[in-house]
Short mmCIF file of C-alpha atoms in Angstrom, two decimals:
data_model
loop_
_atom_site.label_atom_id
_atom_site.label_comp_id
_atom_site.label_asym_id
_atom_site.label_seq_id
_atom_site.Cartn_x
_atom_site.Cartn_y
_atom_site.Cartn_z
CA MET A 14 -38.82 -89.21 17.74
CA ASN A 15 -40.86 -87.64 14.93
CA GLU A 16 -37.70 -85.99 13.61
CA MET A 17 -35.90 -89.34 13.58
CA ILE A 18 -38.79 -90.98 11.68
CA LYS A 19 -38.87 -88.05 9.23
CA GLU A 20 -35.10 -88.33 8.70
CA ALA A 21 -35.34 -92.06 8.07
CA THR A 22 -37.94 -91.59 5.35
CA LEU A 23 -35.82 -89.17 3.32
CA THR A 24 -34.52 -90.46 0.03
CA ARG A 25 -30.77 -90.58 -0.60
CA GLU A 26 -31.05 -87.50 -2.79
CA GLU A 27 -33.00 -85.59 -0.16
CA LYS A 28 -30.45 -86.45 2.51
CA ILE A 29 -27.59 -85.14 0.40
CA LYS A 30 -29.51 -81.97 -0.45
CA LYS A 31 -30.28 -81.38 3.21
CA GLU A 32 -26.65 -81.83 4.18
CA ILE A 33 -25.51 -79.46 1.41
CA GLY A 34 -28.04 -76.92 2.65
CA ARG A 35 -26.63 -77.20 6.19
CA ILE A 36 -23.04 -76.76 4.98
CA LYS A 37 -23.93 -73.74 2.86
CA LYS A 38 -25.31 -71.94 5.91
CA GLY A 39 -21.77 -71.69 7.20
CA GLY A 40 -20.58 -71.81 10.78
CA PRO A 41 -22.43 -71.61 14.08
CA GLU A 42 -24.60 -68.71 15.18
CA SER A 43 -21.72 -67.25 17.16
CA GLY A 44 -19.64 -67.12 13.96
CA HIS A 45 -22.39 -65.31 12.10
CA GLU A 46 -22.82 -62.88 15.00
CA LYS A 47 -19.10 -62.12 14.97
CA LEU A 48 -19.25 -61.54 11.20
CA LYS A 49 -22.24 -59.22 11.62
CA ASN A 50 -20.35 -57.15 14.18
CA THR A 51 -17.55 -56.56 11.67
CA GLN A 52 -20.11 -55.36 9.06
CA LYS A 53 -18.73 -57.79 6.51
CA LEU A 54 -20.73 -59.90 4.07
CA PHE A 55 -21.22 -63.62 4.46
CA VAL A 56 -18.88 -65.38 2.04
CA ARG A 57 -21.66 -66.65 -0.22
CA ASP A 58 -23.17 -63.17 -0.49
CA ARG A 59 -19.70 -61.87 -1.33
CA LEU A 60 -19.44 -64.36 -4.19
CA LYS A 61 -22.80 -63.19 -5.56
CA LEU A 62 -21.36 -59.68 -6.00
CA ILE A 63 -18.56 -60.95 -8.18
CA PHE A 64 -19.93 -63.66 -10.44
CA ASP A 65 -22.36 -63.37 -13.35
CA ASN A 66 -26.03 -63.78 -12.43
CA GLN A 67 -25.04 -64.04 -8.74
CA LYS A 68 -24.30 -67.73 -9.03
CA LEU A 69 -21.40 -70.15 -9.30
CA LEU A 70 -20.60 -72.49 -12.15
CA TYR A 71 -19.77 -75.22 -9.66
CA GLU A 72 -18.47 -75.68 -6.13
CA THR A 73 -16.10 -78.44 -5.15
CA GLY A 74 -14.96 -80.01 -1.88
CA ILE A 75 -18.19 -78.97 -0.21
CA PHE A 76 -18.29 -82.07 2.04
CA ALA A 77 -14.83 -81.47 3.52
CA ARG A 78 -15.08 -82.31 7.23
CA SER A 79 -18.83 -82.69 6.95
CA THR A 80 -18.69 -85.16 9.84
CA LYS A 81 -17.76 -82.27 12.15
CA PRO A 82 -20.86 -80.08 12.59
CA ASP A 83 -18.81 -77.02 13.64
CA LEU A 84 -16.53 -77.16 10.57
CA PRO A 85 -18.79 -77.06 7.49
CA GLY A 86 -16.61 -77.22 4.38
CA ASP A 87 -13.70 -76.69 6.79
CA GLY A 88 -14.29 -72.97 6.37
CA ALA A 89 -13.45 -72.75 2.67
CA VAL A 90 -15.69 -72.24 -0.35
CA VAL A 91 -13.90 -73.10 -3.60
CA GLY A 92 -14.92 -73.67 -7.20
CA THR A 93 -15.53 -71.78 -10.43
CA GLY A 94 -17.81 -69.08 -11.73
CA HIS A 95 -18.33 -66.83 -14.74
CA ILE A 96 -17.11 -63.24 -14.93
CA ASP A 97 -18.22 -61.62 -18.19
CA GLU A 98 -18.90 -65.15 -19.45
CA ARG A 99 -15.30 -66.25 -18.76
CA ILE A 100 -14.57 -69.11 -16.35
CA VAL A 101 -12.60 -68.11 -13.25
CA PHE A 102 -11.46 -70.33 -10.37
CA PHE A 103 -11.85 -69.02 -6.83
CA THR A 104 -11.08 -69.77 -3.21
CA ALA A 105 -12.89 -67.94 -0.41
CA ASN A 106 -12.55 -68.14 3.37
CA ASP A 107 -15.76 -68.50 5.39
CA PHE A 108 -15.25 -66.20 8.37
CA THR A 109 -18.16 -67.81 10.26
CA VAL A 110 -16.12 -71.01 10.60
CA LYS A 111 -13.37 -70.38 13.15
CA ALA A 112 -12.73 -66.86 11.76
CA GLY A 113 -11.81 -68.29 8.35
CA SER A 114 -8.73 -70.01 9.81
CA ILE A 115 -6.99 -72.55 7.60
CA GLY A 116 -7.14 -76.16 8.76
CA ASP A 117 -5.98 -79.33 7.01
CA MET A 118 -8.86 -79.73 4.57
CA HIS A 119 -9.22 -75.98 4.10
CA GLY A 120 -5.61 -75.87 2.89
CA GLU A 121 -6.14 -78.97 0.78
CA LYS A 122 -9.08 -77.32 -0.99
CA ILE A 123 -6.97 -74.28 -1.84
CA LEU A 124 -4.18 -76.48 -3.20
CA ARG A 125 -6.57 -78.47 -5.36
CA ILE A 126 -8.09 -75.32 -6.85
CA GLN A 127 -4.64 -73.95 -7.64
CA GLU A 128 -3.61 -77.20 -9.31
CA ALA A 129 -6.86 -77.35 -11.27
CA ALA A 130 -6.33 -73.76 -12.47
CA ILE A 131 -2.81 -74.62 -13.61
CA ARG A 132 -4.17 -77.51 -15.71
CA ALA A 133 -7.20 -75.64 -17.00
CA LYS A 134 -5.22 -72.44 -17.71
CA ARG A 135 -7.81 -70.14 -16.13
CA PRO A 136 -7.45 -67.13 -13.79
CA VAL A 137 -7.69 -67.60 -10.02
CA LEU A 138 -9.40 -65.28 -7.56
CA TYR A 139 -8.52 -65.46 -3.84
CA LEU A 140 -11.11 -63.90 -1.50
CA ILE A 141 -9.13 -63.68 1.72
CA ASP A 142 -10.79 -63.22 5.10
CA SER A 143 -8.83 -65.45 7.43
CA SER A 144 -7.21 -65.25 10.84
CA GLY A 145 -4.41 -67.54 9.59
CA GLY A 146 -3.45 -71.16 10.09
CA ARG A 147 -5.24 -73.20 12.74
CA ILE A 148 -2.54 -73.58 15.38
CA ASP A 149 -4.35 -76.40 17.16
CA GLU A 150 -4.16 -78.49 13.95
CA ALA A 151 -0.75 -77.44 12.69
CA GLY A 152 1.71 -80.00 14.00
CA GLY A 153 4.20 -80.20 11.16
CA TYR A 154 1.50 -79.96 8.50
CA HIS A 155 2.54 -76.51 7.30
CA VAL A 156 5.90 -77.83 6.07
CA ALA A 157 4.88 -81.26 4.77
CA LYS A 158 5.36 -81.91 1.05
CA HIS A 159 1.65 -81.56 0.27
CA SER A 160 0.46 -79.07 2.87
CA GLY A 161 -0.84 -75.56 3.41
CA GLY A 162 2.73 -74.32 3.03
CA ARG A 163 2.72 -75.53 -0.58
CA VAL A 164 0.19 -72.81 -1.41
CA PHE A 165 3.08 -70.37 -1.92
CA TYR A 166 5.00 -72.85 -4.05
CA ASN A 167 1.92 -73.08 -6.26
CA HIS A 168 1.61 -69.30 -6.33
CA SER A 169 5.19 -69.13 -7.58
CA VAL A 170 4.69 -71.79 -10.26
CA MET A 171 1.47 -70.13 -11.40
CA SER A 172 3.05 -66.67 -11.61
CA GLY A 173 3.03 -65.53 -15.22
CA ARG A 174 1.09 -68.61 -16.37
CA ILE A 175 -2.39 -67.59 -15.24
CA PRO A 176 -3.59 -64.32 -13.70
CA GLN A 177 -3.95 -64.35 -9.90
CA ILE A 178 -5.97 -61.70 -8.07
CA GLY A 179 -6.18 -61.42 -4.29
CA VAL A 180 -8.86 -59.49 -2.38
CA LEU A 181 -8.53 -58.83 1.35
CA TYR A 182 -11.64 -58.32 3.47
CA GLY A 183 -10.26 -58.54 7.00
CA PRO A 184 -7.06 -58.57 9.08
CA CYS A 185 -4.73 -61.21 7.64
CA PHE A 186 -1.41 -62.12 9.22
CA ALA A 187 1.51 -64.47 8.54
CA GLY A 188 0.63 -67.05 5.85
CA THR A 189 -2.65 -65.45 4.82
CA ALA A 190 -0.80 -62.15 4.35
CA TYR A 191 1.61 -63.81 1.93
CA MET A 192 -1.22 -65.10 -0.29
CA PRO A 193 -2.22 -61.66 -1.65
CA VAL A 194 1.35 -60.44 -2.19
CA PHE A 195 2.09 -63.52 -4.30
CA CYS A 196 -0.80 -62.55 -6.58
CA ASP A 197 -0.39 -60.45 -9.72
CA PHE A 198 -2.80 -57.88 -8.28
CA THR A 199 -4.02 -57.19 -4.74
CA ILE A 200 -7.13 -55.31 -3.64
CA MET A 201 -7.81 -54.24 -0.03
CA VAL A 202 -11.05 -52.95 1.47
CA ASP A 203 -10.21 -49.78 3.41
CA LYS A 204 -10.76 -49.66 7.19
CA MET A 205 -11.71 -53.34 7.07
CA ALA A 206 -8.71 -55.29 5.75
CA GLY A 207 -5.24 -55.52 7.21
CA MET A 208 -2.08 -57.31 6.11
CA ALA A 209 1.13 -57.90 8.04
CA ILE A 210 3.68 -60.62 8.65
CA ALA A 211 2.63 -60.68 12.33
CA SER A 212 -0.40 -59.44 14.29
CA PRO A 213 -0.15 -56.38 16.58
CA ARG A 214 -0.16 -58.71 19.59
CA MET A 215 2.71 -60.75 18.17
CA VAL A 216 4.59 -57.55 17.29
CA GLN A 217 4.25 -56.36 20.89
CA MET A 218 5.45 -59.71 22.22
CA ALA A 219 8.47 -59.73 19.90
CA THR A 220 9.48 -56.06 19.98
CA GLY A 221 7.54 -54.33 22.75
CA GLN A 222 5.94 -51.99 20.21
CA LYS A 223 2.25 -51.24 20.72
CA ILE A 224 0.53 -50.69 17.38
CA ASP A 225 -2.91 -51.11 15.84
CA VAL A 226 -3.78 -53.03 12.67
CA GLU A 227 -4.43 -49.92 10.58
CA THR A 228 -1.04 -48.39 11.35
CA LEU A 229 0.81 -51.69 11.08
CA GLY A 230 -0.72 -52.96 7.86
CA GLY A 231 -3.91 -51.15 6.90
CA ALA A 232 -5.03 -50.55 3.33
CA LYS A 233 -3.95 -46.90 3.33
CA MET A 234 -0.46 -47.77 4.56
CA HIS A 235 0.04 -50.45 1.93
CA ALA A 236 -1.45 -48.29 -0.85
CA THR A 237 0.72 -45.25 -0.10
CA LYS A 238 3.88 -46.48 1.66
CA SER A 239 4.76 -50.13 1.16
CA GLY A 240 3.40 -50.44 -2.40
CA SER A 241 2.28 -53.98 -1.57
CA ILE A 242 -1.22 -53.53 -2.99
CA ASP A 243 -2.61 -52.27 -6.27
CA PHE A 244 -6.08 -51.01 -5.35
CA ARG A 245 -7.59 -49.56 -2.16
CA VAL A 246 -11.39 -49.65 -2.26
CA GLU A 247 -14.11 -48.31 0.02
CA SER A 248 -16.48 -51.27 0.09
CA GLU A 249 -16.98 -54.91 -0.84
CA GLU A 250 -19.16 -53.77 -3.73
CA GLU A 251 -16.32 -51.64 -5.11
CA ALA A 252 -13.90 -54.55 -4.66
CA ALA A 253 -16.16 -56.70 -6.84
CA GLU A 254 -16.30 -53.96 -9.48
CA VAL A 255 -12.51 -53.67 -9.57
CA VAL A 256 -12.11 -57.47 -9.87
CA ARG A 257 -14.47 -57.58 -12.83
CA LYS A 258 -12.90 -54.56 -14.53
CA LEU A 259 -9.34 -55.78 -13.96
CA LEU A 260 -10.12 -59.16 -15.51
CA SER A 261 -11.48 -57.39 -18.60
CA TYR A 262 -7.86 -56.49 -19.46
CA LEU A 263 -6.27 -59.84 -18.67
CA PRO A 264 -6.15 -63.07 -20.70
CA ASP A 265 -7.13 -66.48 -19.35
CA SER A 266 -3.47 -67.49 -19.50
CA PHE A 267 -0.14 -66.27 -20.83
CA ASP A 268 -0.79 -67.72 -24.29
CA ALA A 269 -4.51 -66.91 -24.57
CA PRO A 270 -5.81 -63.94 -26.58
CA LEU A 271 -6.44 -60.63 -24.81
CA PRO A 272 -10.06 -59.52 -24.35
CA GLU A 273 -11.25 -56.98 -26.91
CA ARG A 274 -14.01 -54.37 -26.79
CA GLU A 275 -15.67 -52.17 -29.35
CA ALA A 276 -13.45 -49.17 -30.18
CA VAL A 277 -14.52 -45.75 -28.95
CA LEU A 278 -13.06 -42.28 -29.41
CA PRO A 279 -10.90 -40.73 -26.68
CA LYS A 280 -12.41 -38.58 -23.94
CA ILE A 281 -10.18 -35.67 -25.04
CA ASN A 282 -9.77 -34.80 -28.71
CA PRO A 283 -6.21 -35.73 -29.89
CA ALA A 284 -6.13 -32.37 -31.68
CA LEU A 285 -5.59 -30.82 -28.23
CA ILE A 286 -2.43 -32.78 -27.40
CA ASP A 287 -0.11 -29.93 -28.37
CA GLU A 288 -2.03 -27.64 -26.00
CA ILE A 289 -1.79 -30.15 -23.14
CA ILE A 290 2.01 -30.14 -23.30
CA PRO A 291 3.33 -26.73 -22.12
CA GLN A 292 5.79 -24.74 -24.26
CA ASP A 293 7.98 -24.23 -21.18
CA PRO A 294 9.85 -27.52 -20.65
CA ASN A 295 9.91 -26.91 -16.89
CA LYS A 296 6.18 -26.27 -16.52
CA ALA A 297 4.15 -29.10 -15.00
CA TYR A 298 1.09 -30.71 -16.54
CA ASP A 299 -1.06 -33.75 -15.76
CA VAL A 300 -0.13 -36.77 -17.88
CA HIS A 301 -3.63 -38.18 -17.31
CA GLU A 302 -4.87 -35.58 -19.82
CA LEU A 303 -2.44 -36.87 -22.42
CA ILE A 304 -3.53 -40.45 -21.72
CA ASP A 305 -7.19 -39.41 -22.09
CA ALA A 306 -6.38 -37.95 -25.50
CA LEU A 307 -4.84 -41.22 -26.67
CA VAL A 308 -6.90 -44.12 -25.32
CA ASP A 309 -10.53 -45.14 -25.74
CA ALA A 310 -12.77 -43.04 -23.49
CA ASP A 311 -13.06 -44.24 -19.87
CA SER A 312 -10.85 -47.26 -20.54
CA PHE A 313 -7.87 -46.31 -18.36
CA LEU A 314 -7.58 -48.37 -15.18
CA GLU A 315 -4.73 -46.98 -13.09
CA VAL A 316 -2.75 -49.47 -11.01
CA GLN A 317 -1.07 -48.42 -7.74
CA LYS A 318 -2.59 -44.97 -8.10
CA GLU A 319 -1.59 -43.85 -4.60
CA TYR A 320 1.96 -45.19 -4.63
CA ALA A 321 4.96 -43.42 -6.19
CA SER A 322 2.63 -41.22 -8.20
CA GLU A 323 5.49 -39.58 -10.10
CA LEU A 324 5.04 -42.60 -12.37
CA VAL A 325 1.61 -43.52 -13.73
CA VAL A 326 0.94 -47.12 -14.77
CA GLY A 327 -2.24 -48.89 -15.77
CA PHE A 328 -4.28 -50.66 -18.41
CA ALA A 329 -6.27 -49.07 -21.21
CA ARG A 330 -7.71 -49.82 -24.62
CA MET A 331 -6.66 -48.25 -27.85
CA ASN A 332 -9.04 -48.91 -30.72
CA GLY A 333 -10.66 -51.59 -28.54
CA LYS A 334 -7.41 -53.45 -27.82
CA VAL A 335 -5.64 -53.78 -24.48
CA ILE A 336 -2.35 -52.00 -23.78
CA GLY A 337 -0.32 -51.30 -20.66
CA ILE A 338 0.78 -47.69 -20.09
CA VAL A 339 3.94 -46.49 -18.31
CA ALA A 340 4.02 -42.70 -18.10
CA ASN A 341 6.12 -40.18 -16.21
CA GLN A 342 3.99 -37.66 -14.31
CA PRO A 343 5.49 -34.12 -14.56
CA LYS A 344 2.85 -32.89 -12.12
CA ILE A 345 4.48 -34.92 -9.30
CA LYS A 346 8.16 -34.37 -8.46
CA GLY A 347 8.75 -33.24 -12.02
CA GLY A 348 8.36 -36.81 -13.28
CA ALA A 349 11.74 -37.84 -11.86
CA ILE A 350 12.19 -41.56 -11.20
CA PHE A 351 12.57 -42.42 -7.51
CA PRO A 352 13.42 -45.85 -6.02
CA GLU A 353 9.73 -46.52 -5.35
CA SER A 354 8.61 -45.55 -8.85
CA ALA A 355 11.41 -47.68 -10.30
CA ASP A 356 9.95 -50.69 -8.47
CA LYS A 357 6.46 -49.75 -9.59
CA GLY A 358 7.51 -49.48 -13.23
CA ALA A 359 9.55 -52.70 -13.19
CA ASN A 360 6.75 -54.76 -11.66
CA PHE A 361 4.10 -53.43 -14.03
CA VAL A 362 6.23 -53.92 -17.14
CA TRP A 363 7.15 -57.45 -16.06
CA THR A 364 3.49 -58.33 -15.46
CA CYS A 365 2.41 -56.95 -18.84
CA ASP A 366 5.15 -58.88 -20.59
CA ALA A 367 4.15 -62.10 -18.79
CA TYR A 368 0.61 -61.87 -20.16
CA ASN A 369 1.55 -60.54 -23.60
CA ILE A 370 0.05 -57.10 -23.06
CA PRO A 371 1.61 -54.50 -25.43
CA LEU A 372 3.34 -51.57 -23.73
CA LEU A 373 3.18 -47.84 -24.34
CA TYR A 374 5.83 -45.64 -22.71
CA LEU A 375 5.13 -41.90 -22.44
CA CYS A 376 8.50 -40.42 -21.57
CA ASP A 377 8.84 -37.04 -19.87
CA THR A 378 11.45 -37.38 -17.15
CA PRO A 379 14.53 -35.48 -15.97
CA GLY A 380 15.96 -38.90 -15.07
CA PHE A 381 16.61 -40.81 -11.86
CA MET A 382 16.55 -38.75 -8.67
CA VAL A 383 19.92 -38.17 -6.99
CA GLY A 384 21.11 -37.69 -3.41
CA SER A 385 22.13 -39.61 -0.32
CA GLN A 386 18.55 -40.58 0.54
CA MET A 387 18.15 -42.09 -2.91
CA GLU A 388 21.36 -44.08 -2.56
CA HIS A 389 20.32 -45.33 0.86
CA ALA A 390 17.02 -46.44 -0.68
CA GLY A 391 18.80 -48.43 -3.40
CA ILE A 392 18.18 -46.22 -6.43
CA LEU A 393 20.85 -48.02 -8.47
CA ARG A 394 19.57 -51.52 -7.71
CA ARG A 395 15.91 -50.62 -8.08
CA GLY A 396 16.55 -48.46 -11.14
CA ARG A 397 18.41 -51.42 -12.63
CA ASN A 398 15.29 -53.54 -12.16
CA PHE A 399 13.20 -51.06 -14.14
CA ILE A 400 15.76 -50.97 -16.96
CA TYR A 401 16.00 -54.77 -16.89
CA ALA A 402 12.24 -55.25 -17.18
CA SER A 403 11.95 -52.79 -20.06
CA SER A 404 14.95 -54.36 -21.81
CA CYS A 405 13.74 -57.95 -21.57
CA ALA A 406 10.05 -57.36 -22.31
CA THR A 407 9.37 -58.88 -25.73
CA VAL A 408 5.80 -57.69 -26.23
CA PRO A 409 5.13 -54.88 -28.72
CA LYS A 410 6.72 -51.78 -27.17
CA MET A 411 6.17 -48.20 -28.31
CA CYS A 412 8.19 -45.34 -26.84
CA VAL A 413 6.84 -41.79 -27.19
CA ILE A 414 9.21 -39.03 -26.16
CA VAL A 415 6.73 -36.41 -25.07
CA ARG A 416 9.13 -33.87 -23.65
CA LYS A 417 12.16 -34.51 -21.39
CA ALA A 418 14.28 -37.62 -21.91
CA TYR A 419 17.28 -36.90 -19.78
CA GLY A 420 20.03 -39.21 -18.57
CA ALA A 421 19.28 -42.84 -17.77
CA GLY A 422 15.58 -42.09 -17.42
CA ILE A 423 15.10 -42.83 -21.13
CA TYR A 424 16.72 -46.25 -20.61
CA ALA A 425 14.00 -47.30 -18.15
CA MET A 426 11.36 -45.80 -20.46
CA ALA A 427 12.40 -48.11 -23.32
CA GLY A 428 14.26 -45.54 -25.37
CA PRO A 429 15.87 -46.21 -28.78
CA ALA A 430 18.67 -48.41 -27.44
CA TYR A 431 16.25 -50.68 -25.57
CA ASP A 432 14.59 -52.30 -28.55
CA PRO A 433 11.20 -50.62 -28.72
CA ASP A 434 9.36 -51.41 -31.92
CA THR A 435 9.23 -47.70 -32.57
CA THR A 436 10.48 -44.50 -30.97
CA ILE A 437 8.25 -41.56 -31.76
CA ALA A 438 9.12 -37.99 -30.79
CA LEU A 439 6.74 -35.07 -30.49
CA PRO A 440 7.94 -31.55 -31.40
CA SER A 441 8.28 -30.83 -27.67
CA ALA A 442 10.81 -33.66 -27.17
CA GLU A 443 14.22 -33.02 -25.60
CA ILE A 444 16.80 -35.83 -25.55
CA ALA A 445 19.95 -35.05 -23.61
CA ILE A 446 22.32 -36.32 -20.93
CA MET A 447 20.89 -33.67 -18.63
CA GLY A 448 18.92 -30.44 -18.78
CA PRO A 449 20.61 -27.21 -19.94
CA GLU A 450 20.73 -25.71 -16.43
CA ALA A 451 22.64 -28.66 -14.96
CA ALA A 452 24.81 -29.19 -18.05
CA ILE A 453 26.05 -25.62 -18.25
CA ASN A 454 26.72 -25.55 -14.52
CA ALA A 455 28.74 -28.78 -14.77
CA VAL A 456 30.82 -27.82 -17.81
CA TYR A 457 31.29 -24.06 -17.40
CA PHE A 458 31.12 -23.58 -13.63
CA ASN A 459 34.57 -21.99 -13.28
CA LYS A 460 34.15 -19.78 -16.35
CA ILE A 461 30.79 -18.49 -15.15
CA ALA A 462 32.03 -17.98 -11.59
CA ALA A 463 34.94 -15.86 -12.82
CA ILE A 464 32.61 -13.20 -14.29
CA GLU A 465 31.84 -10.51 -11.74
CA ASP A 466 29.33 -8.42 -13.69
CA ALA A 467 25.83 -9.87 -13.07
CA ALA A 468 24.40 -8.82 -16.45
CA GLU A 469 27.38 -10.23 -18.32
CA LYS A 470 27.15 -13.46 -16.35
CA ALA A 471 23.43 -13.84 -17.08
CA ALA A 472 24.01 -13.20 -20.78
CA LEU A 473 26.73 -15.84 -20.98
CA VAL A 474 24.63 -18.40 -19.14
CA GLN A 475 21.72 -17.78 -21.52
CA GLN A 476 24.00 -18.03 -24.56
CA LEU A 477 25.51 -21.31 -23.35
CA ARG A 478 22.09 -22.76 -22.59
CA ASP A 479 20.79 -21.82 -26.04
CA GLU A 480 23.82 -23.43 -27.69
CA TYR A 481 23.34 -26.56 -25.60
CA ARG A 482 19.64 -26.76 -26.52
CA ALA A 483 20.52 -26.44 -30.19
CA SER A 484 22.72 -29.52 -29.89
CA TYR A 485 19.71 -31.70 -29.11
CA ASP A 486 17.16 -30.05 -31.38
CA ILE A 487 14.60 -32.81 -32.02
CA GLN A 488 14.43 -32.17 -35.77
CA LYS A 489 18.21 -32.64 -35.94
CA LEU A 490 17.93 -35.89 -33.93
CA ALA A 491 15.16 -37.10 -36.24
CA SER A 492 17.39 -36.24 -39.21
CA ASP A 493 20.10 -38.43 -37.66
CA LEU A 494 17.51 -41.20 -37.02
CA VAL A 495 18.15 -41.11 -33.28
CA VAL A 496 14.36 -41.39 -33.18
CA ASP A 497 12.35 -43.23 -35.81
CA ASP A 498 9.83 -40.50 -36.42
CA LEU A 499 8.96 -36.94 -35.47
CA ILE A 500 5.20 -36.63 -35.75
CA VAL A 501 2.38 -34.13 -35.44
CA PRO A 502 0.87 -34.46 -31.92
CA SER A 503 -2.71 -34.58 -33.17
CA GLU A 504 -1.84 -37.71 -35.18
CA LEU A 505 -0.22 -39.60 -32.29
CA ARG A 506 -3.19 -41.86 -31.53
CA ASP A 507 -3.60 -42.89 -35.17
CA GLU A 508 0.14 -43.52 -35.50
CA LEU A 509 0.15 -45.74 -32.41
CA ILE A 510 -2.92 -47.69 -33.53
CA ALA A 511 -1.27 -48.40 -36.88
CA ARG A 512 1.96 -49.56 -35.26
CA TYR A 513 0.32 -51.79 -32.68
CA GLU A 514 -1.67 -53.41 -35.49
CA THR A 515 1.54 -53.94 -37.44
CA PHE A 516 3.28 -55.68 -34.53
CA GLU A 517 0.33 -57.82 -33.39
CA ASN A 518 2.15 -60.98 -34.45
CA LYS A 519 5.51 -59.97 -33.01
CA ASP A 520 7.66 -62.99 -32.29
CA TYR A 521 10.99 -61.97 -30.82
CA LEU A 522 13.04 -64.26 -28.63
CA LEU A 523 15.91 -63.15 -26.43
CA PRO A 524 19.23 -65.04 -26.65
CA ALA A 525 18.96 -68.51 -25.12
CA LYS A 526 19.63 -68.88 -21.37
CA LYS A 527 17.97 -70.42 -18.33
CA HIS A 528 16.99 -67.08 -16.77
CA GLY A 529 18.55 -63.76 -15.88
CA THR A 530 20.12 -63.10 -12.49
CA ILE A 531 18.28 -59.81 -12.00
CA LEU A 532 14.98 -60.09 -10.14
CA SER A 533 12.65 -57.25 -11.08
#
């Protein structure tokens, strides 16, 4: 009775504040207990890790289903916050409310945030910790014109307009697994998150296969095998750090300026570049060292680090300004381009072009890998995608031929014929259809095989290889303007800075059409 009297004496403002307080506590005790057992953070504590000053700018839709005590906010927290003083929209599942499952109003809140972000031209962050759609509420809602199913339509419309980042904190199946892969970038917390089109139980029902979440769709699997994610992190704290760092390279929208930072010198002195690149064209080296000698110190953020590592891609700053880097990695598989690395390169180039991020290609590749396994894996189709993305990207593009540029590999790496704004060669550069070993074997196989004396055969092979190498001497190619410039390695950073500055206002349109028929 006393409680009823006390409630009746509350002012209108106090009643609303009390109800907001109740909603912000999340789901029932059982939901919080379940969350605690998973060692995950409560959704509102998770948001504090990400946003400036541990607070939101505003929250919207908070009273969704407030008449149902067990469904506060319908299990979704949505709104805006500041990251490095920039406004970012967000949606976040509250796992304490029916395991973060998506009901009618939960889906409606996500849709409204997406539509608001489209209008406001601001990035969107999806913090995903959901068991999927609420089957008991589904009916035909998931296919209705304005329904939870429209989330993916919105994702598609938003793609390339505003940056979308997805972070997975728990096992997500079916619809909630599609949300992160529709994003520009996906982050998964290792040993905690999972992502698959169907749960292990559903897989067993459909196929008879018994499998656990980690094997089916864990963070390690997606980071190393499927290539469906961009970052695998060890904790929620690291996930928040990656979100904040990633956004520091991205604009608010496709036509907004890129963030800038104060310029700093590289970690490795550019004077050492010629020492980093071995004299022997077949000797491996780590392209990360070359990158560290070109970009501002500690500015390189590698994307898809664990996937197809024969190609290195990521964001960096050069003289304080954002660039995207695509670099062959001679240390892994000789820097050859495989089907997986072709996909990786195509997707990264396409994303950079969408958000007007200038590209730097560091070419050192023997070309596309050959063999029956490669053909079965679609090397032609996937290699085509890489070439297509590099061809159609209209942002400032700089191609540096570091060493090998053999075969069609140089096409994917935006070589001279693919409209880079400059093609720079270092003294170590080699541009040819193929390497001397393969070329001589292909052209002179019968002649070499006919020689019985081993010493005579070796001498002829060496002579033919030397003659072949002379045909693609880089100074000769520079003389013929096959490349724009042959430069001193120690001056490469300064040369690139000058050229990026020159092409800051680049405005180059492709011939008019609706869109290409090649999906990268």
